[in-house]
Structures are given as structure tokens and as C-alpha cells.
Short mmCIF file of C-alpha atoms and ligand atoms in Angstrom, two decimals:
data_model
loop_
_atom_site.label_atom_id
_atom_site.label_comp_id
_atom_site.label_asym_id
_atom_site.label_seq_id
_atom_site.Cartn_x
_atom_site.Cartn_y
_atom_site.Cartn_z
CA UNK A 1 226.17 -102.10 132.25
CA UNK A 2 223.01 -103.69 130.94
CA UNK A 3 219.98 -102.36 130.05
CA UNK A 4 217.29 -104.13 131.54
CA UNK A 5 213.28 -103.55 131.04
CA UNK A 6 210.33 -105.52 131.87
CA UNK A 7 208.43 -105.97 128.25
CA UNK A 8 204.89 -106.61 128.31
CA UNK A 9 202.31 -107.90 125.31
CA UNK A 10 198.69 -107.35 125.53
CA UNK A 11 197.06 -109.72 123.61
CA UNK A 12 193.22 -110.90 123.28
CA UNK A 13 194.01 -114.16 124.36
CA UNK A 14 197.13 -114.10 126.58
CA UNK A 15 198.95 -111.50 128.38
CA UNK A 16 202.90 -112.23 128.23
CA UNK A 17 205.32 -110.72 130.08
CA UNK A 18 209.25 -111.12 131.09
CA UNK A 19 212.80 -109.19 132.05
CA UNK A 20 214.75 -107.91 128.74
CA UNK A 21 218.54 -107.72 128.37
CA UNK A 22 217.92 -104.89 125.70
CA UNK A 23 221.26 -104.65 124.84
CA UNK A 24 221.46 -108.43 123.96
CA UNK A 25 217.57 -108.77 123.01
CA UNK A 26 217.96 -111.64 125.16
CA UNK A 27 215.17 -112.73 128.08
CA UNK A 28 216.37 -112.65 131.58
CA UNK A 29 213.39 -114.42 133.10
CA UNK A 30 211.03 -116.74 132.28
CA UNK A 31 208.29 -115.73 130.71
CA UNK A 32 204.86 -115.36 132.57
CA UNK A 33 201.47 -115.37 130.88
CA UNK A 34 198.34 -114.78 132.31
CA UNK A 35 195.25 -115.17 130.18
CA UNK A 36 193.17 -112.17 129.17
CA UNK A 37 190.42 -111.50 130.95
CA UNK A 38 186.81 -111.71 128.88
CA UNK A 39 186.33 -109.06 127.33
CA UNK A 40 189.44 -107.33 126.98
CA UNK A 41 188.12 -104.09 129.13
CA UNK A 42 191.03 -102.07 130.61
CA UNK A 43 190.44 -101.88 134.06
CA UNK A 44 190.18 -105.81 134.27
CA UNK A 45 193.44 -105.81 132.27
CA UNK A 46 195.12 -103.26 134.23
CA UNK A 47 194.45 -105.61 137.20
CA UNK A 48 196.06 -108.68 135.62
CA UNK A 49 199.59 -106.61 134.64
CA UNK A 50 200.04 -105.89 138.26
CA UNK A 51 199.32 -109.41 139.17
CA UNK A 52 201.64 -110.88 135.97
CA UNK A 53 204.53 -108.22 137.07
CA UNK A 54 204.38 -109.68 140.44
CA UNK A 55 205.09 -112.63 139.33
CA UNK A 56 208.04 -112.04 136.91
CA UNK A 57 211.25 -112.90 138.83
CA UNK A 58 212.78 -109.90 138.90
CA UNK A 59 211.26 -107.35 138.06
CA UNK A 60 212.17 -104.35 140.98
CA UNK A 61 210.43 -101.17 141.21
CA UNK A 62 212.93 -99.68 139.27
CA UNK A 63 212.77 -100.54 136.27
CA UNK A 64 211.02 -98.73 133.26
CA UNK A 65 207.77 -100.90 131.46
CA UNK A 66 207.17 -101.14 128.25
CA UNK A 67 204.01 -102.45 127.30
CA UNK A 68 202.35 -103.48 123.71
CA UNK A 69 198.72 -103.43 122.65
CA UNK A 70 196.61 -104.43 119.66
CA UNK A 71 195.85 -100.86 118.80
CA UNK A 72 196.75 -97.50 117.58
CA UNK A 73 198.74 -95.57 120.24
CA UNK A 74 199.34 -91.82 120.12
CA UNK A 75 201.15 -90.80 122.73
CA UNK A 76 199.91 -93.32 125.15
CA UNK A 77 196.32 -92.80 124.16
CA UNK A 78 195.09 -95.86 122.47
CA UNK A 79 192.71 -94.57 119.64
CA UNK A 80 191.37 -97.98 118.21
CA UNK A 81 190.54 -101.34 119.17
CA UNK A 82 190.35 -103.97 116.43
CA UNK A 83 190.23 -107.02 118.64
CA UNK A 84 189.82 -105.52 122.12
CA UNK A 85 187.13 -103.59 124.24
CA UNK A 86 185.70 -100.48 122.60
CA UNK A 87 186.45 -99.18 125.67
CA UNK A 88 189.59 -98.53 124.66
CA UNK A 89 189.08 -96.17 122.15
CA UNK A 90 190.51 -92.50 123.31
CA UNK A 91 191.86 -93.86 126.27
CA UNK A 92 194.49 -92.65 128.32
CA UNK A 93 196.60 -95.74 128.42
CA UNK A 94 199.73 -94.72 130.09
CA UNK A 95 198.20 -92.65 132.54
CA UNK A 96 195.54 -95.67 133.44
CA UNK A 97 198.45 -98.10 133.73
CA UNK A 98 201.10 -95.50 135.50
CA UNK A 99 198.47 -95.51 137.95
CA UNK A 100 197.52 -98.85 138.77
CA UNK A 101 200.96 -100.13 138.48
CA UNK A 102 202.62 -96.91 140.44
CA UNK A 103 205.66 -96.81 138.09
CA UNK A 104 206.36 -95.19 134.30
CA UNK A 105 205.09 -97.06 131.51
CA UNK A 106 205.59 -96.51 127.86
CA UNK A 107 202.48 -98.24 125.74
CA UNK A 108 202.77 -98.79 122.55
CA UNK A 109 201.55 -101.11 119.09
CA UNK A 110 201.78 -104.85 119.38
CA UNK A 111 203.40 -104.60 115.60
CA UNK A 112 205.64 -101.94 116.22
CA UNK A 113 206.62 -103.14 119.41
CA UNK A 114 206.96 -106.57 117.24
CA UNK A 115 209.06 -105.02 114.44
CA UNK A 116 211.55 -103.00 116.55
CA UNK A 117 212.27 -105.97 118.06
CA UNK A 118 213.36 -108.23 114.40
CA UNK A 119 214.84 -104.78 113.51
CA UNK A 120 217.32 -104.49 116.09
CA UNK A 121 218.07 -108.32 117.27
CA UNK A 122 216.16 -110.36 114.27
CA UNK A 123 215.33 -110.77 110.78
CA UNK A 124 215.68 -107.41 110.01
CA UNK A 125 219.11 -106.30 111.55
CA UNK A 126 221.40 -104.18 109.07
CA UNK A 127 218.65 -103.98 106.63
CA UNK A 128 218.70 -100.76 104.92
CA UNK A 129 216.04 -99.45 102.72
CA UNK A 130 212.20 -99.88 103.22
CA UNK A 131 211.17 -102.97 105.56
CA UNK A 132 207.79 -104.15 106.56
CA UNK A 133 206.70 -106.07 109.03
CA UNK A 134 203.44 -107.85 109.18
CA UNK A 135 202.53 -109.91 111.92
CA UNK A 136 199.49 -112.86 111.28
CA UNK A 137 197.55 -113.91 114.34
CA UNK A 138 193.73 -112.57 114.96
CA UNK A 139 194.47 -109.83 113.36
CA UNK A 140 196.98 -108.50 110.67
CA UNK A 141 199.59 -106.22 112.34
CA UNK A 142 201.90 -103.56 110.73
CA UNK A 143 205.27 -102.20 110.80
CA UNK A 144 206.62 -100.02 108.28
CA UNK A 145 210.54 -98.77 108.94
CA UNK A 146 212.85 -96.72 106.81
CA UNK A 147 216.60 -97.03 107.58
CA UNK A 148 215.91 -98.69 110.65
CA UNK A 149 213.77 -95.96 111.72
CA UNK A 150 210.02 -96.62 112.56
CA UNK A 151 207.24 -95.22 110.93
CA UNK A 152 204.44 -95.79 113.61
CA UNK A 153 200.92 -96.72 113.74
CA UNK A 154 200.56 -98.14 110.23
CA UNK A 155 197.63 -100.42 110.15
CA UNK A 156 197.97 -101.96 107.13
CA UNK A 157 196.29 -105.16 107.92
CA UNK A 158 193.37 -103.37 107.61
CA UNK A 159 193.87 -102.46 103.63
CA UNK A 160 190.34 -102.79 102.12
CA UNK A 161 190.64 -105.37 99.47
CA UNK A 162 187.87 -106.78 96.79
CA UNK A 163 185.91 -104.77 99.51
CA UNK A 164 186.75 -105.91 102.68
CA UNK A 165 188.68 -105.22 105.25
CA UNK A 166 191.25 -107.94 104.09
CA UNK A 167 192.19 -109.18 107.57
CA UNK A 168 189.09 -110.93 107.72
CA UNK A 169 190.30 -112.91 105.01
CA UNK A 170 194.30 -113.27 105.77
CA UNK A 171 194.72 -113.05 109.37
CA UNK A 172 195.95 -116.33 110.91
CA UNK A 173 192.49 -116.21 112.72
CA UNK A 174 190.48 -116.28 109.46
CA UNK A 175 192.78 -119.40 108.02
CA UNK A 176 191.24 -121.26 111.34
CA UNK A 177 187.91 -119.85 111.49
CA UNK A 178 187.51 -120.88 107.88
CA UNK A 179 189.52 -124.27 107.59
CA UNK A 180 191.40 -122.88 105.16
CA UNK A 181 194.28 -125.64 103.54
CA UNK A 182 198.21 -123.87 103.41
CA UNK A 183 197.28 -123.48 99.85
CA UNK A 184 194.25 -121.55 99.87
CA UNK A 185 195.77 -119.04 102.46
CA UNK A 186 198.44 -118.69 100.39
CA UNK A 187 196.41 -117.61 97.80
CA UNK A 188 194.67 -114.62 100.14
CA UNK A 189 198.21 -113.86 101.58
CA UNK A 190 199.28 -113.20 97.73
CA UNK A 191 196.53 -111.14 97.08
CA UNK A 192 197.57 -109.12 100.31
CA UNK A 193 201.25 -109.21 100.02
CA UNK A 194 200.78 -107.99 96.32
CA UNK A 195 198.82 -104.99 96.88
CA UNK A 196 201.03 -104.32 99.86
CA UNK A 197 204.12 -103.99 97.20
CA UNK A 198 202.44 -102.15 94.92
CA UNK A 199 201.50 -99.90 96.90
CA UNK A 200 205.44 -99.76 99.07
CA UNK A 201 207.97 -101.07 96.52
CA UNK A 202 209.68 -102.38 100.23
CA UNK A 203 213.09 -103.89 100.44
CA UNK A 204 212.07 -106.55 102.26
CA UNK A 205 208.91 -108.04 104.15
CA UNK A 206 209.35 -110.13 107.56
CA UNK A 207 206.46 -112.32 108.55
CA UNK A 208 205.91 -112.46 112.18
CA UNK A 209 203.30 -113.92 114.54
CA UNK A 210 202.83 -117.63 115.95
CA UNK A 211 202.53 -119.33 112.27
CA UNK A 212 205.69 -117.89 111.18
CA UNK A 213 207.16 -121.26 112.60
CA UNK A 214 205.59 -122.73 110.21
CA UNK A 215 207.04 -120.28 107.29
CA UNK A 216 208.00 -123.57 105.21
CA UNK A 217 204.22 -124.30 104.55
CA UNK A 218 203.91 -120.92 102.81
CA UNK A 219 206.33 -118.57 102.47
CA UNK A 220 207.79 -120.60 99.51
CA UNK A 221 204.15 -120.00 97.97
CA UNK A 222 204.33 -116.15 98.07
CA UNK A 223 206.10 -114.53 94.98
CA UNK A 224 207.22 -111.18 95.14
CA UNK A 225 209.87 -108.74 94.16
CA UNK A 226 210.91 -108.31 97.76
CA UNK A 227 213.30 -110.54 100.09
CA UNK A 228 210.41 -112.27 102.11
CA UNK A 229 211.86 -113.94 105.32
CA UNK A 230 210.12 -115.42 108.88
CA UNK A 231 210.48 -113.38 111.87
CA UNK A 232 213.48 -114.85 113.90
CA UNK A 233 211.96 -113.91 117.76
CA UNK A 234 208.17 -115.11 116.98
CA UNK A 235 206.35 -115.13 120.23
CA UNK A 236 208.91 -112.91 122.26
CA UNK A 237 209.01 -110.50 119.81
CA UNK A 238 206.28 -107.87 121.38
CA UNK A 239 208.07 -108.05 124.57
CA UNK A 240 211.60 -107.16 123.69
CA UNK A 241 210.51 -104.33 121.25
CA UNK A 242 208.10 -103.14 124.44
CA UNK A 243 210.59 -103.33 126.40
CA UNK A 244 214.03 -101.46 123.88
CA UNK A 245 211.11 -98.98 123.49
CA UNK A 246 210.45 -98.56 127.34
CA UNK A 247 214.79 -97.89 127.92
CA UNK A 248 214.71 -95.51 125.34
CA UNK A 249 211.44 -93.22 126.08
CA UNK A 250 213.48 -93.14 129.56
CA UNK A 251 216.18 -91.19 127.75
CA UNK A 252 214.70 -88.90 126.74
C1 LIG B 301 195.03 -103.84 114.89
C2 LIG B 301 196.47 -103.42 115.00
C3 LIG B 301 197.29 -104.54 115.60
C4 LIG B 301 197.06 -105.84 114.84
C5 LIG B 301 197.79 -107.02 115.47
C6 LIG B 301 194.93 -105.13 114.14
O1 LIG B 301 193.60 -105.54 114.05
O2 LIG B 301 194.27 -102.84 114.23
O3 LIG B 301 196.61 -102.25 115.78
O4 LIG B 301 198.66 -104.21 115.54
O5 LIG B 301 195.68 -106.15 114.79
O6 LIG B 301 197.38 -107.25 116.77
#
């Protein structure tokens, strides 16, 4: 029988959202994306899920939600808020969006949710040992997993570096806001990916987020000890791992 979920990504730009095979990792609908709303604040958001759900061909009462978001979640509590509302610090995030979409939801990290998802259908299937998974878009995003397993809320995007917080300086955002050439990003993404194995000895890194298409511009720039390889399922990657996450918080 197949396991189906409705994945959703929270993003400060766009708000994605489609049916999962999460057996197959596969999407069984198209995928619907409403822009966030300025300012990121949750009950505006909480508006536009119920709307975007609506709208995913689909997607019956039924079925469990699994939802990612730029931010540290404990337990469905979302305790920071890099590129969101402060209003989301300390929030019940479950609860708020249990409510206002009157079925379960399981919330969790946009990079976890990202890495579970090259873990178990991408990049980083069968690979034993230490992965991590960074994602580059406005922010840097983290996944660390041993064996497979997930090793949540690691928010190592925001390792301080020559004395900043360094995704200021490596983020896909910061290579646009500052012009920056493949070349001279490389350079900062070095300096990041370095420390980062210094610090984790990993196995193997996988790059994620919307410039991973273009891995051939610099990926071949980065040297490291580890296996460095793109993400395979890019932009749908927050949605499947929301939603393998959402089928199996239902088991338990
Ligand atoms: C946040 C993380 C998030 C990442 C990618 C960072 O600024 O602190 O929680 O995973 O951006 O969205």
C-alpha cells in the first residue's frame, strides 16, 4: 500500500507544497507555491498553508502533514528565526498549525527535512558513516546524520568564522547580495567547508539548495578529504523529507 503525505516547505520567499509517495520519494501532485507573505509572521503564514493545501490536488483530510521551517524545532516549538519573524521564537508551531489547519502536523527544520530526504531517496542513500548536509540559499542550512540516523537541529551555517557569523559571507544570498564571481564564492565556501571538516572528519558532504544545479561551477573548486556531491532532489527536497517525517511521527 503506499504511503502517502502532503510535504510542506516554509520558506522566506515561497511556500511549496505537494502529495508524497514516501515509499518511492516520488511527487504525486504538482507542486503548488504560494509566495510568503511580508514579513514572515505566523499567523499570516498559517493562513496561506490552508489556502496552498486547498489547492494541492489531492490532498484529503486524512492524511498526516509534514511541514519544514527555517528554524530550530524542538518538539514542534520553533526556538529561532534566522530569516523569519521574531515572532517565531518559542512558538508553539504544531499546536498553531494543528489548529488552523484542523488536522496533525509534524513541523520540523527546512535542512533536516532537506537531508532526510537525499538520505533516503538521493545523494546520500546507503551511505554509511558520518554525512552532512548543507543546504545554500538565504541562509546556510544543516544536517548532520550518523548511519543514516539524524542528528537534529544542527545549525552549522551559523559557525562564527574570522568573526562572523559565516553565512553572511557563504550563503547563496550573500554570493548575490555581493556580486560575488563562482570563484570568489568558492573561495568563502572553502573557508567554510574546511572548518566544517576539521571540526567533523564526515564521510561525505551533499550540497543542497537551488544553486546545487549549478554544482559544475563550484563544486570542482572545493578540495577536501570528503566525497563532496550535489543534492539529487534540489527544490523538492524539503517536501519529501517533511513529508517521510510526517508518516513516521504517525507511527509512533
Ligand atoms: C537557519 C536554519 C535553517 C537555514 C536554512 C538558517 O539561517 O538558522 O534553521 O535551516 O537557515 O533555511
Amino acid at each position: 500500500m503506499a504511503k502517502i503525505a502532503i510535504g510542506i516547505d516554509i520558506g522566506g520567499t515561497g511556500i511549496k507544497g505537494a502529495l508524497v509517495d514516501v515509499s518511492s520519494g516520488e511527487l504525486l501532485s504538482s507542486r503548488v507555491r504560494i509566495e510568503t507573505p511580508e514579513g514572515g509572521r505566523p499567523n499570516d503564514i498559517a493562513e496561506v498553508l490552508k489556502v496552498l493545501i486547498s489547492q494541492i490536488p489531492g490532498a484529503t483530510p486524512d492524511l498526516p502533514v509534514g511541514i519544514c521551517f527555517p528554524a530550530v524545532v524542538q518538539h514542534g516549538v520553533t526556538m529561532s528565526a534566522a530569516n523569519v519573524s521574531p515572532e517565531w521564537i518559542g512558538l508553539d508551531a504544531d499546536s498553531l498549525f494543528t489548529k488552523s489547519l484542523g488536522r496533525p502536523v509534524h513541523v520540523i527544520n527546512d535542512a533536516d527535512a532537506a537531508g532526510v530526504a537525499e538520505v533516503k531517496f538521493g545523494a546520500g542513500r546507503k551511505q554509511d558513516g558520518l554525512v552532512i548536509m548543507t543546504t545554500l540559499g538565504t541562509g546556510i542550512g544543516t544536517a548532520l546524520f550518523l548511519n543514516g540516523k539524524l542528528v537534529p537541529n544542527t545549525e552549522l551555517g551559523h559557525l562564527e568564522i574570522d568573526g562572523v557569523d559565516y553565512e553572511s559571507k557563504a550563503s547563496f544570498a550573500a554570493k548575490e547580495r555581493e556580486e560575488l564571481g563562482w570563484d570568489t564564492w568558492a573561495e568563502r565556501l572553502q573557508k567554510y567547508y574546511s572548518t566544517l571538516e576539521r571540526l567533523f572528519s564526515p564521510d561525505l558532504f551533499i550540497i543542497g539548495g537551488g544553486v546545487s544545479k549549478q554544482h559544475e561551477e563550484f563544486v570542482p573548486l572545493l578540495k577536501l578529504r570528503a566525497k563532496v556531491v550535489p543534492a539529487k532532489k534540489r527544490n523538492n527536497a524539503g517536501i519529501l523529507g517533511a513529508a517521510a517525517l510526517a508518516i513516521r511521527s504517525t507511527k509512533n
